[in-house]
Amino acid sequence: MSNLFDLLVAGLATGAIYALVAVGFTLLWQTSQTINFAQGEFVMLPAFLMLAAMHAGAPFWLAIILGILLSMILLGLAFKMLLVDPMMRHGVLPLAIATMALAIGIKEAVKQFFSAEASPFPSIVPTGDISILGHAVSLQSIGVLAVAILAVLGLTTLLNRTSLGHQMQAAAQNPTVARIIGVPVERMILLTFLINAFLVALASLLITPIYLAKFSSGEVLGQAAFIAAIVGGFNQVRGAIAGGLLIGVLDNLAAAYVSTQYRAAVPMIFLIAVILFRPQGLLGRAEERTV
Amino acid sequence: MKSTLLAGALLAFATATSVHAQAIKLADVAELSGGGATVGTNWKNGIDLAIEEINAKGGVLGRKLEVTHADSQSNPGVARAQVQKALDAEPYVLLGPGYSGSVKVTAPLAAEAGIAQIMGGEAAELTQAGNKFLFRTSFGQQSSMPKVAKYIHDEMKAKTVAVVWVNNDFGRGGRDVVVKELDRLGSKVVADLSTEAGQADFAADVAKIKAANPDAVFVYLNEEESARILKELKRQGVTAPLMGETTLIGQKVIELAGDAANGARGHVGLTTDAPVDLIKAFREKFSKKYNYVPDHNGLKGYLAVYMVKATTEKMGKVDPKKFADTLHGLTIKAADEPGILMDVTFSDTGDIDRQSFLVEVVEGKQVVKQVLPKVK
C-alpha cells in the first residue's frame, strides 16, 4: 500500500510536468494549428541556457530569469516569426515536418556547443521529506507539483477571467469574427507562443534536476506530452492537464506492476484505445476549437 | 651488369637496415567520439603517454613504438570497419576498443588475422568464447562480481539484497554472476529489477526497492543512469547501503549526483586514487601532460602498451604470431616492469588477476577503504 502511495505521488509529480508541456501543445494547436514536434527539445533547451548563464558567472536565481527570458525570445518570438509564419501558408503538414527538423537542429546544436554527456542541474526545491498521512513524501515531489499547479491555475485564470484571456479565446475560436470586433488576433497568437515558451522553460527548470541536462532528454518528454495532449483532448487546456497527470501515473504504475521493458508501451496502448473509442480525447469536444 | 649488381646489393642493404630500425606498429581503435568519447579519449591518452615514455628510454628491444588511432564513434558497426582497416595494415598488436559491444564484433576479425587484441571491455562473455587472441586490461565481470558478492555478504552483512541492473550485455552479464554468487553465499535477492539503458525516470524502480526493504542495494547501471537512480534513492529516502562497481562511484557519477552519491560504495579494479606509489606517479604524469585527472580508462590504455612491452621483452623478439601464446599464463611484476603499475597474471583465456580496491564516496570524493588482494 505504501508502495502504491509512493508511486502515485511520484507519478503525479512527473505527470504535472508532462501537463505543463502538453498545455503548450494544445495552446499552439488552438491558435495557429501548429503541431510542435520540437516541444520536447523546447523543454531540454532552457536548462542549457540557464547552465550557460551560470557558467558565465550568474547566480542561480538570475540564471533562471535569464533562461526564461531567453527561452521566450528564442522559443516564442523567433520560433513564430522565423519558422511558423513562413511555413504556415504551406499548410499544417509542412509546418509539422519543419518542427521535426527544428527538433533535430536543436539537439545537434546543444550536443555541439555543450557536450554529448549529461550535466548536473541544481534543484529549486531543497531535498528532504515531510510526512503526509503517515507517509514520507519528498519535498521535491511536493515542490514540483505545487509549481506546476500554480502555473496551470494562473493560466486558466488568465484565459477565463481576464479580458486578455477572452480575446485569446475569441482569436482561437473564430479569427475572422474576432478581427471584425477589434481583437488584435496576430498579437494574441504571438502571446500564446510566449506563454508556451514560458511553460516549457518552467517544465525544464522542474524536470532537469531529476533527468539531468542532456541533449537527448527532450525525446522522452516530447513523446509523453504529445500522448498526454491527445489522450486528454487536443482542444482543451483542462484535457491536457488531465492527460499529463494520467500519463505520469500510468507510466509509473506500468513500470512497477507490468515491467520496465513495457513501461513505454502502456501509454501507447492507452493512446490507441483513446483514438479508437474516443477520438476527441477524454475531456475534448468533437470538432470544436476553444482555448 | 656490374652496376646492376651493385644497385641490387645497395637495395638489399638499405632494406635490411630499414627493417632493423623499423618501428613496431600498433593499431588503436577507440571511442573517440559519440557516447563513449570519455572512455576512448582517456584510453588514447593513456596509450600515447606510455609510448612517449617507452620511446624516450630507447623503445622495445631497441625499436621505437608507433601507434595509429582510429575512431569507432562508439558504434560497433564502425568499430568493425575500423578494425578491419587497421588489420589490413598488419599491426604488431591491436589495442581497443573499450566498449564490450564493439569488442564482441571485432574480436573474431583479430583472431582470424592471428593478431593479439588488448581491449577495455568488461562483459563476462568476451573471454568465454574460446578466442585465443583476446586480452583484458581490467577485470571481467566473472572476476569482479564474486568479490562484490563476498563484500555484500561478509562486510555489509546483508541477508537480503535488491539488485538493479541495466538491460544490455554489460548489465545482464554482471547481474547473472552476482545473483549466482549471492545465492551461493546465502544472501537472498528480494528484488531483481531490470532497467533500460538511457532511462530517465527511476521513481517506480526505487519505490519497488523501498517496498522490498533490503539490507543492501546492488546497483549496476551505466554512469548517467547511476546518477539518476542515486538522486531518486535519496529523494525517496532509501537508507539501505548501496554497493556497485566502477560505474556507481566514478568521478562523472559523483559530479552528476552531487550529495546523493555520498555513502555509495563500489568495487574498483583500477582507480587513480589507489594507494599505490606507481599509480600516484602515473596520475601525476598524466595530469601534467593533459591537464585533467584521468579515469580508469586512462590507466587501461597505459597498461595495454606496457603489456606489449613486457611480453615482447619476455619473447626477446618481435613476433606477432607468438605474442598471444607468450602472454597467456604470464605474470608481470611491477618490480621488474614499473609501467605495469601492479603485479598482474594473465589466464589462459586472457582474463587478469590483480589486486583491487573497495571505494566509498565521502563528501564527494572517492576514498579507498580497503585493498582486496589477488585471487590466486
XYZ file of C-alpha atoms in Angstrom:
667
model
C 0.000 0.000 0.000
C 2.797 2.400 0.899
C 4.331 1.327 -2.399
C 1.190 2.437 -4.248
C 1.166 5.762 -2.405
C 4.826 6.419 -3.339
C 4.110 5.511 -6.940
C 1.081 7.814 -7.079
C 2.993 10.777 -5.641
C 5.972 10.245 -7.969
C 3.621 9.728 -10.920
C 1.647 12.889 -10.164
C 4.858 14.934 -9.874
C 6.134 13.709 -13.253
C 2.620 13.980 -14.695
C 2.341 17.614 -13.589
C 5.438 18.379 -15.663
C 4.000 16.480 -18.645
C 0.846 18.551 -18.173
C 2.758 21.846 -18.447
C 4.300 20.699 -21.719
C 1.016 19.257 -23.008
C -0.844 22.516 -22.284
C 1.690 24.268 -24.524
C 0.930 21.739 -27.267
C -2.786 22.457 -27.140
C -2.312 26.242 -26.976
C -0.206 26.286 -30.151
C -2.634 23.976 -31.916
C -5.638 26.076 -30.923
C -4.318 29.419 -32.031
C -2.151 28.568 -35.028
C -2.696 24.912 -35.964
C 0.943 24.286 -35.122
C 1.748 20.715 -34.077
C 5.115 21.322 -32.486
C 7.167 18.136 -32.683
C 10.109 20.044 -31.199
C 8.185 20.556 -27.921
C 10.418 18.037 -26.088
C 13.554 19.835 -27.273
C 11.896 23.110 -26.190
C 11.932 21.646 -22.658
C 15.542 20.496 -22.953
C 16.985 23.796 -24.235
C 16.096 26.248 -21.405
C 18.091 24.160 -18.905
C 21.175 24.596 -21.077
C 20.506 28.348 -21.408
C 20.382 28.540 -17.596
C 23.562 26.455 -17.310
C 25.290 28.758 -19.816
C 24.278 31.776 -17.725
C 25.677 30.080 -14.615
C 28.938 29.241 -16.400
C 29.164 32.923 -17.306
C 29.060 33.692 -13.576
C 25.366 34.435 -12.929
C 23.890 33.192 -9.636
C 21.177 30.517 -9.923
C 18.196 32.869 -9.457
C 19.492 35.239 -12.140
C 20.256 32.309 -14.453
C 16.617 31.173 -14.056
C 15.287 34.624 -15.016
C 17.707 34.942 -17.934
C 16.925 31.391 -19.058
C 13.167 32.041 -19.052
C 13.550 35.373 -20.873
C 15.887 33.907 -23.489
C 13.519 30.966 -23.957
C 10.621 33.343 -24.548
C 12.675 35.199 -27.158
C 14.064 32.107 -28.906
C 11.286 29.546 -28.457
C 8.419 32.049 -28.520
C 9.166 35.078 -30.689
C 11.872 33.729 -33.017
C 10.125 30.356 -33.403
C 6.928 32.060 -34.514
C 8.478 34.675 -36.786
C 11.231 32.614 -38.410
C 9.587 29.204 -38.702
C 5.843 29.152 -38.067
C 4.828 32.275 -40.028
C 6.763 31.424 -43.241
C 5.746 27.735 -43.155
C 2.122 28.295 -42.148
C 0.938 29.243 -45.602
C 2.070 25.856 -46.921
C -0.278 24.001 -44.599
C -0.256 22.030 -41.343
C 1.821 19.083 -42.569
C 4.846 21.013 -43.943
C 4.855 23.017 -40.706
C 4.790 19.825 -38.607
C 7.706 18.437 -40.645
C 9.592 21.725 -40.213
C 9.228 21.390 -36.419
C 10.670 17.867 -36.638
C 13.692 19.320 -38.444
C 13.919 22.007 -35.782
C 13.982 19.287 -33.089
C 16.974 17.632 -34.759
C 18.669 21.020 -35.197
C 18.276 21.978 -31.521
C 19.535 18.585 -30.332
C 22.618 18.621 -32.545
C 23.399 22.255 -31.679
C 23.294 21.512 -27.941
C 25.493 18.438 -28.488
C 27.948 20.556 -30.462
C 28.113 23.572 -28.142
C 27.875 21.811 -24.780
C 28.659 18.111 -24.932
C 27.095 14.743 -25.586
C 27.467 13.951 -21.892
C 24.908 14.752 -19.214
C 25.439 17.701 -16.856
C 24.126 18.142 -13.320
C 21.444 20.793 -12.736
C 20.561 22.359 -9.370
C 17.083 21.926 -7.922
C 14.908 24.877 -6.885
C 13.357 22.712 -4.173
C 15.533 21.600 -1.233
C 15.915 17.873 -0.552
C 14.167 16.402 2.475
C 10.925 14.744 3.476
C 7.659 15.742 5.067
C 5.065 13.386 6.442
C 1.649 13.178 4.758
C -0.901 10.716 6.182
C 1.939 8.831 7.817
C 3.935 8.546 4.574
C 7.243 10.270 3.995
C 6.901 12.378 0.850
C 9.876 14.193 -0.648
C 9.843 17.976 -0.703
C 10.974 17.812 -4.323
C 7.846 15.954 -5.423
C 5.644 18.403 -3.494
C 7.561 21.382 -4.892
C 7.249 20.170 -8.474
C 3.521 19.545 -8.033
C 2.973 22.914 -6.351
C 4.801 24.929 -9.021
C 3.053 23.082 -11.839
C -0.399 23.507 -10.231
C 0.232 27.216 -9.642
C 1.275 27.666 -13.268
C -1.821 25.880 -14.555
C -4.135 27.833 -12.179
C -2.522 31.083 -13.310
C -3.021 30.143 -16.931
C -6.686 29.144 -16.545
C -7.364 32.351 -14.601
C -5.757 34.350 -17.376
C -7.817 32.585 -20.049
C -11.188 32.570 -18.291
C -11.210 35.585 -16.006
C -9.417 38.363 -17.881
C -10.244 40.398 -20.950
C -6.941 39.356 -22.467
C -7.877 35.703 -21.997
C -11.276 36.235 -23.601
C -9.604 37.914 -26.557
C -7.234 34.946 -26.892
C -10.178 32.552 -26.841
C -12.001 34.626 -29.445
C -8.898 34.682 -31.666
C -8.665 30.908 -31.385
C -12.354 30.117 -31.932
C -13.050 32.361 -34.851
C -10.218 34.611 -36.012
C -12.329 36.338 -38.710
C -15.113 37.441 -36.370
C -12.566 38.300 -33.686
C -10.827 40.626 -36.139
C -14.148 42.297 -37.019
C -14.890 43.042 -33.373
C -11.437 44.528 -32.932
C -9.408 41.744 -31.306
C -5.713 42.047 -32.312
C -5.577 38.423 -33.490
C -1.882 38.439 -34.501
C -0.849 39.756 -31.117
C -2.982 37.139 -29.359
C -1.324 34.376 -31.378
C 2.126 35.734 -30.501
C 1.060 35.792 -26.851
C 0.247 32.058 -26.910
C 3.710 31.346 -28.334
C 5.265 33.344 -25.494
C 3.106 31.519 -22.921
C 4.174 28.172 -24.403
C 7.846 29.236 -24.168
C 7.318 30.230 -20.532
C 5.649 26.902 -19.710
C 8.394 24.800 -21.325
C 11.090 26.830 -19.533
C 9.279 26.193 -16.247
C 8.992 22.471 -17.056
C 12.708 22.465 -17.873
C 13.523 24.010 -14.508
C 11.465 21.356 -12.692
C 12.411 18.212 -14.609
C 16.135 18.731 -15.322
C 17.354 18.206 -11.728
C 15.779 14.725 -11.951
C 16.512 13.774 -15.592
C 19.893 15.666 -15.798
C 20.677 18.170 -18.567
C 21.318 16.144 -21.693
C 20.809 16.888 -25.373
C 18.571 13.855 -25.852
C 16.338 14.287 -22.785
C 13.613 16.027 -24.836
C 12.767 12.874 -26.778
C 11.002 11.117 -23.891
C 9.318 14.291 -22.664
C 8.072 15.382 -26.074
C 6.541 11.986 -26.694
C 4.919 11.769 -23.252
C 3.458 15.265 -23.557
C 2.175 14.604 -27.067
C 0.399 11.449 -25.884
C -0.940 13.361 -22.864
C -2.366 16.096 -25.092
C -4.113 13.626 -27.408
C -5.409 11.439 -24.572
C -6.774 14.434 -22.679
C -8.159 16.197 -25.721
C -6.099 18.327 -28.058
C -8.640 21.140 -27.973
C -8.948 21.632 -24.222
C -6.422 23.010 -21.756
C -8.064 21.026 -18.940
C -7.834 17.926 -21.127
C -4.079 18.379 -21.496
C -3.711 18.757 -17.725
C -5.719 15.619 -17.020
C -3.854 13.764 -19.783
C -0.471 14.771 -18.357
C -1.314 13.614 -14.824
C -2.862 10.409 -16.134
C 0.153 9.506 -18.293
C 2.572 10.288 -15.432
C 0.729 7.981 -13.029
C 0.109 5.309 -15.677
C 3.804 5.285 -16.646
C 4.887 4.752 -13.033
C 2.292 2.080 -12.316
C 3.203 0.284 -15.549
C 6.906 0.325 -14.620
C 6.109 -1.105 -11.208
C 3.356 -3.605 -11.945
C 3.817 -4.575 -15.614
C 7.538 -4.408 -16.436
C 10.186 -1.792 -17.042
C 10.655 -3.029 -20.605
C 7.000 -2.431 -21.416
C 6.525 0.814 -19.491
C 6.759 2.863 -22.691
C 4.245 0.602 -24.420
C 1.461 1.014 -21.844
C 0.766 4.736 -22.517
C 0.923 3.923 -26.256
C -1.693 1.172 -25.914
C -3.823 3.575 -23.896
C -3.378 6.162 -26.661
C -4.556 3.706 -29.311
C -7.590 2.823 -27.193
C -8.485 6.509 -26.787
C -8.104 7.170 -30.519
C -10.315 4.164 -31.326
C -13.092 4.761 -28.818
C -12.967 8.467 -28.036
C -11.017 10.237 -30.782
C -11.679 13.712 -29.389
C -9.827 12.748 -26.175
C -11.162 12.112 -22.679
C -12.153 15.729 -21.992
C -12.080 17.109 -25.536
C -15.143 18.088 -27.511
C -15.661 16.846 -31.041
C -14.924 19.280 -33.893
C -14.564 22.370 -31.862
C -11.749 24.725 -31.057
C -11.526 26.644 -27.832
C -8.663 27.673 -25.625
C 75.854 -5.759 -65.295
C 78.261 -4.692 -62.573
C 76.205 -1.580 -61.829
C 73.003 -3.633 -61.656
C 74.611 -5.965 -59.108
C 75.853 -3.018 -57.099
C 72.416 -1.392 -57.141
C 70.879 -4.698 -56.064
C 73.326 -5.057 -53.205
C 72.727 -1.499 -52.095
C 68.960 -2.010 -52.204
C 69.230 -5.204 -50.151
C 71.424 -3.447 -47.603
C 69.085 -0.484 -47.399
C 66.061 -2.761 -46.905
C 67.836 -4.755 -44.202
C 68.812 -1.599 -42.326
C 65.359 -0.117 -42.561
C 63.815 -3.374 -41.255
C 66.222 -3.282 -38.348
C 65.367 0.327 -37.463
C 61.686 -0.019 -38.343
C 59.285 0.989 -35.617
C 56.924 -1.562 -34.047
C 53.473 -0.653 -35.319
C 50.462 -0.772 -33.018
C 46.901 -0.004 -34.100
C 44.337 1.521 -31.755
C 40.581 1.640 -32.426
C 38.713 3.529 -29.690
C 35.564 5.508 -28.875
C 36.942 8.955 -29.741
C 33.501 10.449 -30.424
C 29.870 9.572 -29.611
C 28.543 8.376 -26.261
C 31.824 6.713 -25.248
C 34.037 9.719 -26.006
C 35.203 9.979 -22.368
C 36.181 6.303 -22.365
C 38.013 6.423 -25.701
C 39.813 9.710 -25.124
C 41.181 8.550 -21.770
C 42.255 5.242 -23.302
C 44.015 7.002 -26.220
C 45.801 9.482 -23.961
C 46.995 6.626 -21.729
C 48.433 4.849 -24.797
C 50.191 7.987 -26.066
C 51.710 8.666 -22.647
C 53.096 5.117 -22.342
C 54.544 5.162 -25.880
C 56.201 8.527 -25.269
C 57.830 7.166 -22.085
C 58.987 3.909 -23.674
C 60.421 5.627 -26.775
C 62.234 8.190 -24.603
C 64.002 5.260 -22.933
C 65.030 3.669 -26.233
C 61.904 1.723 -27.202
C 61.308 -2.035 -27.032
C 64.309 -4.253 -27.935
C 65.874 -1.166 -29.477
C 62.891 -0.399 -31.696
C 60.547 2.554 -31.297
C 56.784 2.082 -30.844
C 54.346 3.750 -33.230
C 50.556 3.853 -32.979
C 47.722 4.822 -35.301
C 44.432 5.894 -33.667
C 41.081 5.274 -35.361
C 37.641 6.421 -34.144
C 34.884 3.835 -33.672
C 32.350 6.641 -32.997
C 31.161 4.420 -30.106
C 29.374 2.347 -32.735
C 30.051 -1.414 -33.100
C 29.484 -1.285 -36.884
C 32.036 1.482 -37.365
C 34.403 -0.258 -34.916
C 34.312 -3.388 -37.066
C 35.153 -1.447 -40.226
C 37.975 0.445 -38.482
C 39.444 -2.757 -37.015
C 39.378 -4.413 -40.453
C 41.191 -1.392 -41.898
C 43.726 -1.443 -39.050
C 44.367 -5.192 -39.506
C 44.941 -4.717 -43.235
C 47.990 -2.609 -42.287
C 49.332 -5.665 -40.383
C 49.956 -4.191 -36.935
C 52.013 -5.984 -34.280
C 49.169 -5.805 -31.736
C 45.651 -4.335 -31.873
C 44.588 -2.051 -28.997
C 40.921 -1.405 -28.144
C 38.010 -0.917 -28.438
C 36.722 -0.052 -24.963
C 33.022 -0.917 -25.307
C 32.120 -4.578 -24.808
C 29.668 -4.500 -27.730
C 32.404 -3.242 -30.078
C 34.899 -5.801 -28.753
C 32.384 -8.576 -29.343
C 32.053 -7.813 -33.072
C 35.750 -7.065 -33.713
C 37.398 -9.915 -31.768
C 36.715 -12.562 -34.482
C 38.488 -10.344 -37.070
C 41.675 -10.035 -34.996
C 41.598 -13.742 -34.141
C 41.272 -14.639 -37.823
C 44.262 -12.437 -38.641
C 46.189 -14.050 -35.769
C 46.839 -10.667 -34.161
C 46.591 -10.236 -30.378
C 43.910 -7.753 -29.260
C 44.305 -5.940 -25.936
C 40.992 -4.270 -25.114
C 38.995 -2.427 -22.470
C 35.673 -4.345 -22.468
C 34.452 -5.889 -19.212
C 31.492 -8.090 -20.217
C 31.956 -11.619 -18.880
C 31.206 -13.380 -22.173
C 34.067 -11.741 -24.118
C 36.757 -14.116 -22.891
C 34.438 -17.120 -22.646
C 34.107 -17.716 -26.398
C 37.428 -19.550 -26.716
C 39.200 -16.667 -28.501
C 42.967 -17.235 -28.098
C 43.981 -13.708 -29.104
C 41.870 -11.528 -26.784
C 43.271 -9.951 -23.600
C 41.707 -7.728 -20.957
C 43.241 -4.687 -19.275
C 40.737 -4.771 -16.422
C 38.622 -7.309 -14.580
C 35.912 -9.158 -16.400
C 32.657 -9.483 -14.503
C 33.444 -13.107 -13.624
C 36.445 -11.827 -11.630
C 34.933 -8.696 -10.081
C 31.384 -9.836 -9.222
C 32.440 -12.636 -6.831
C 34.465 -10.023 -4.917
C 31.392 -7.727 -4.856
C 29.070 -10.512 -3.642
C 31.558 -11.535 -0.962
C 31.781 -7.940 0.286
C 27.968 -7.572 0.406
C 27.666 -10.830 2.352
C 30.723 -10.664 4.642
C 31.284 -6.957 5.261
C 27.850 -5.391 4.789
C 26.277 -8.432 6.496
C 23.314 -8.175 4.151
C 20.869 -11.066 4.384
C 18.560 -9.539 1.777
C 19.703 -7.663 -1.330
C 17.948 -5.688 -4.077
C 19.724 -5.950 -7.438
C 19.146 -3.199 -10.042
C 20.734 -3.723 -13.445
C 20.673 -2.279 -16.944
C 19.128 -4.489 -19.593
C 22.066 -4.863 -22.047
C 25.076 -7.213 -22.489
C 27.033 -5.431 -19.776
C 24.227 -5.286 -17.195
C 22.870 -8.757 -17.784
C 26.367 -10.285 -17.595
C 27.059 -8.636 -14.228
C 23.618 -9.410 -12.835
C 23.847 -13.112 -13.686
C 27.204 -13.549 -11.925
C 26.334 -11.502 -8.834
C 22.927 -13.152 -8.299
C 24.528 -16.602 -8.565
C 27.282 -15.674 -6.103
C 24.879 -14.048 -3.604
C 22.746 -17.164 -3.720
C 25.805 -19.376 -3.119
C 26.841 -17.268 -0.123
C 23.328 -17.280 1.362
C 22.202 -13.673 0.765
C 18.661 -13.581 -0.594
C 17.813 -11.437 -3.634
C 14.484 -9.844 -2.644
C 14.143 -7.545 -5.669
C 15.637 -8.212 -9.105
C 14.982 -5.094 -11.183
C 15.893 -4.655 -14.825
C 16.019 -1.087 -16.163
C 16.506 0.297 -19.641
C 19.647 1.985 -20.998
C 19.026 5.740 -21.146
C 16.136 5.514 -18.662
C 15.317 8.921 -17.189
C 12.731 8.176 -14.519
C 13.602 5.764 -11.698
C 10.711 6.601 -9.362
C 8.946 3.271 -9.922
C 12.126 1.201 -9.558
C 13.053 2.936 -6.310
C 9.504 2.528 -4.973
C 9.904 -1.209 -5.557
C 13.249 -1.254 -3.725
C 11.651 0.630 -0.849
C 8.806 -1.883 -0.691
C 11.277 -4.815 -0.657
C 13.149 -3.196 2.258
C 16.518 -4.898 1.595
C 19.623 -4.834 3.832
C 21.689 -3.623 0.847
C 21.132 -2.474 -2.735
C 23.426 -3.536 -5.560
C 23.309 -1.013 -8.437
C 24.760 -1.997 -11.801
C 23.873 0.685 -14.376
C 25.799 2.978 -16.724
C 27.135 6.256 -15.303
C 24.269 8.639 -16.127
C 21.579 6.218 -15.032
C 23.572 5.538 -11.850
C 23.462 9.262 -11.068
C 19.698 9.415 -11.714
C 18.926 6.434 -9.501
C 21.177 7.772 -6.709
C 19.186 11.009 -6.752
C 15.886 9.132 -6.745
C 17.035 6.835 -3.895
C 17.823 9.919 -1.865
C 14.557 11.599 -2.906
C 12.505 8.633 -1.720
C 14.571 8.292 1.440
C 16.037 4.819 0.887
C 18.658 4.343 3.608
C 19.945 0.833 2.827
C 23.686 0.867 1.993
C 24.464 0.993 -1.718
C 27.065 -1.169 -3.392
C 28.165 -1.165 -7.012
C 31.083 -1.264 -9.372
C 33.207 1.446 -11.004
C 30.088 2.765 -12.760
C 28.380 3.644 -9.452
C 31.141 5.655 -7.823
C 33.041 7.098 -10.808
C 34.014 10.777 -10.918
C 31.326 11.574 -13.509
C 28.605 9.983 -11.350
C 29.731 11.979 -8.321
C 29.614 15.179 -10.386
C 26.106 14.412 -11.684
C 24.555 13.041 -8.498
C 26.128 15.535 -6.074
C 25.217 14.846 -2.428
C 23.218 11.777 -3.385
C 26.439 9.882 -4.223
C 27.779 10.176 -0.675
C 27.991 6.846 1.109
C 27.785 4.758 -2.062
C 30.424 2.024 -2.177
C 31.924 0.244 -5.129
C 34.447 -2.365 -6.110
C 37.015 -0.832 -8.426
C 39.579 -2.775 -10.424
C 41.579 0.294 -11.288
C 41.453 3.795 -9.840
C 43.843 6.706 -9.994
C 43.104 7.247 -6.270
C 44.640 3.880 -5.370
C 47.174 3.953 -2.520
C 49.897 2.600 -4.827
C 53.000 4.733 -5.448
C 53.345 3.802 -9.124
C 49.684 4.716 -9.764
C 50.136 8.027 -7.969
C 53.148 8.752 -10.197
C 51.123 7.810 -13.285
C 48.316 10.136 -12.242
C 50.768 12.991 -11.830
C 52.422 12.437 -15.232
C 49.049 12.124 -16.956
C 47.578 15.229 -15.297
C 50.686 17.227 -16.189
C 50.547 16.221 -19.858
C 46.775 16.507 -20.439
C 45.647 18.966 -17.738
C 42.981 16.717 -16.247
C 42.808 13.750 -13.889
C 42.337 10.506 -15.849
C 39.702 7.899 -15.045
C 40.362 4.137 -15.062
C 40.265 4.077 -18.868
C 43.423 6.214 -18.938
C 45.066 3.556 -16.782
C 43.839 0.775 -19.060
C 45.328 2.377 -22.203
C 48.638 2.919 -20.404
C 48.734 -0.679 -19.146
C 47.909 -2.063 -22.616
C 51.137 -0.622 -24.043
C 53.235 -1.886 -21.130
C 51.682 -5.337 -21.628
C 53.055 -5.197 -25.186
C 56.486 -4.146 -23.912
C 56.745 -6.783 -21.165
C 55.524 -9.612 -23.400
C 57.869 -8.668 -26.260
C 60.856 -8.466 -23.923
C 59.905 -11.854 -22.491
C 59.950 -13.325 -26.032
C 63.169 -11.493 -26.857
C 61.892 -10.755 -30.350
C 59.060 -9.005 -32.148
C 56.863 -11.881 -33.253
C 53.142 -11.128 -33.690
C 52.311 -14.829 -34.132
C 53.852 -15.887 -30.806
C 52.671 -12.839 -28.857
C 49.344 -14.292 -27.639
C 50.912 -17.618 -26.594
C 53.555 -15.809 -24.558
C 51.070 -13.558 -22.767
C 48.841 -16.479 -21.709
C 49.827 -17.522 -18.190
C 52.378 -14.714 -17.901
C 52.889 -12.920 -14.594
C 54.327 -9.429 -14.889
C 55.722 -7.960 -11.685
C 55.710 -4.216 -11.085
C 59.205 -4.574 -9.580
C 60.518 -5.754 -12.990
C 58.329 -3.543 -15.171
C 57.166 -0.419 -13.270
C 54.878 0.564 -16.182
C 52.559 -2.352 -15.331
C 51.837 -0.495 -12.029
C 50.647 -3.576 -10.061
C 51.591 -7.265 -10.246
C 49.324 -8.962 -12.739
C 48.744 -12.503 -14.027
C 47.034 -13.389 -17.302
C 44.990 -16.575 -17.516
C 44.710 -18.900 -20.500
C 41.503 -17.120 -21.500
C 43.061 -13.637 -21.450
C 41.462 -12.669 -18.119
C 43.518 -10.928 -15.472
C 44.147 -11.419 -11.790
C 45.300 -8.393 -9.856
C 44.605 -6.701 -6.541
C 41.600 -4.360 -6.488
C 40.018 -1.712 -4.278
C 36.903 -1.040 -2.276
C 35.996 2.602 -2.657
C 33.447 4.738 -0.809
C 32.226 8.193 -1.794
C 32.865 10.514 1.141
C 31.843 14.170 0.777
C 32.006 13.996 -2.996
C 35.394 12.271 -3.134
C 36.407 8.665 -3.792
C 38.119 7.228 -0.737
C 39.822 3.828 -0.930
C 38.604 1.929 2.146
C 40.136 -1.463 1.534
C 42.625 -3.175 -0.769
C 41.310 -6.549 -1.955
C 44.156 -8.993 -2.731
C 44.755 -11.018 -5.907
C 42.521 -14.092 -6.021
C 45.443 -16.514 -6.639
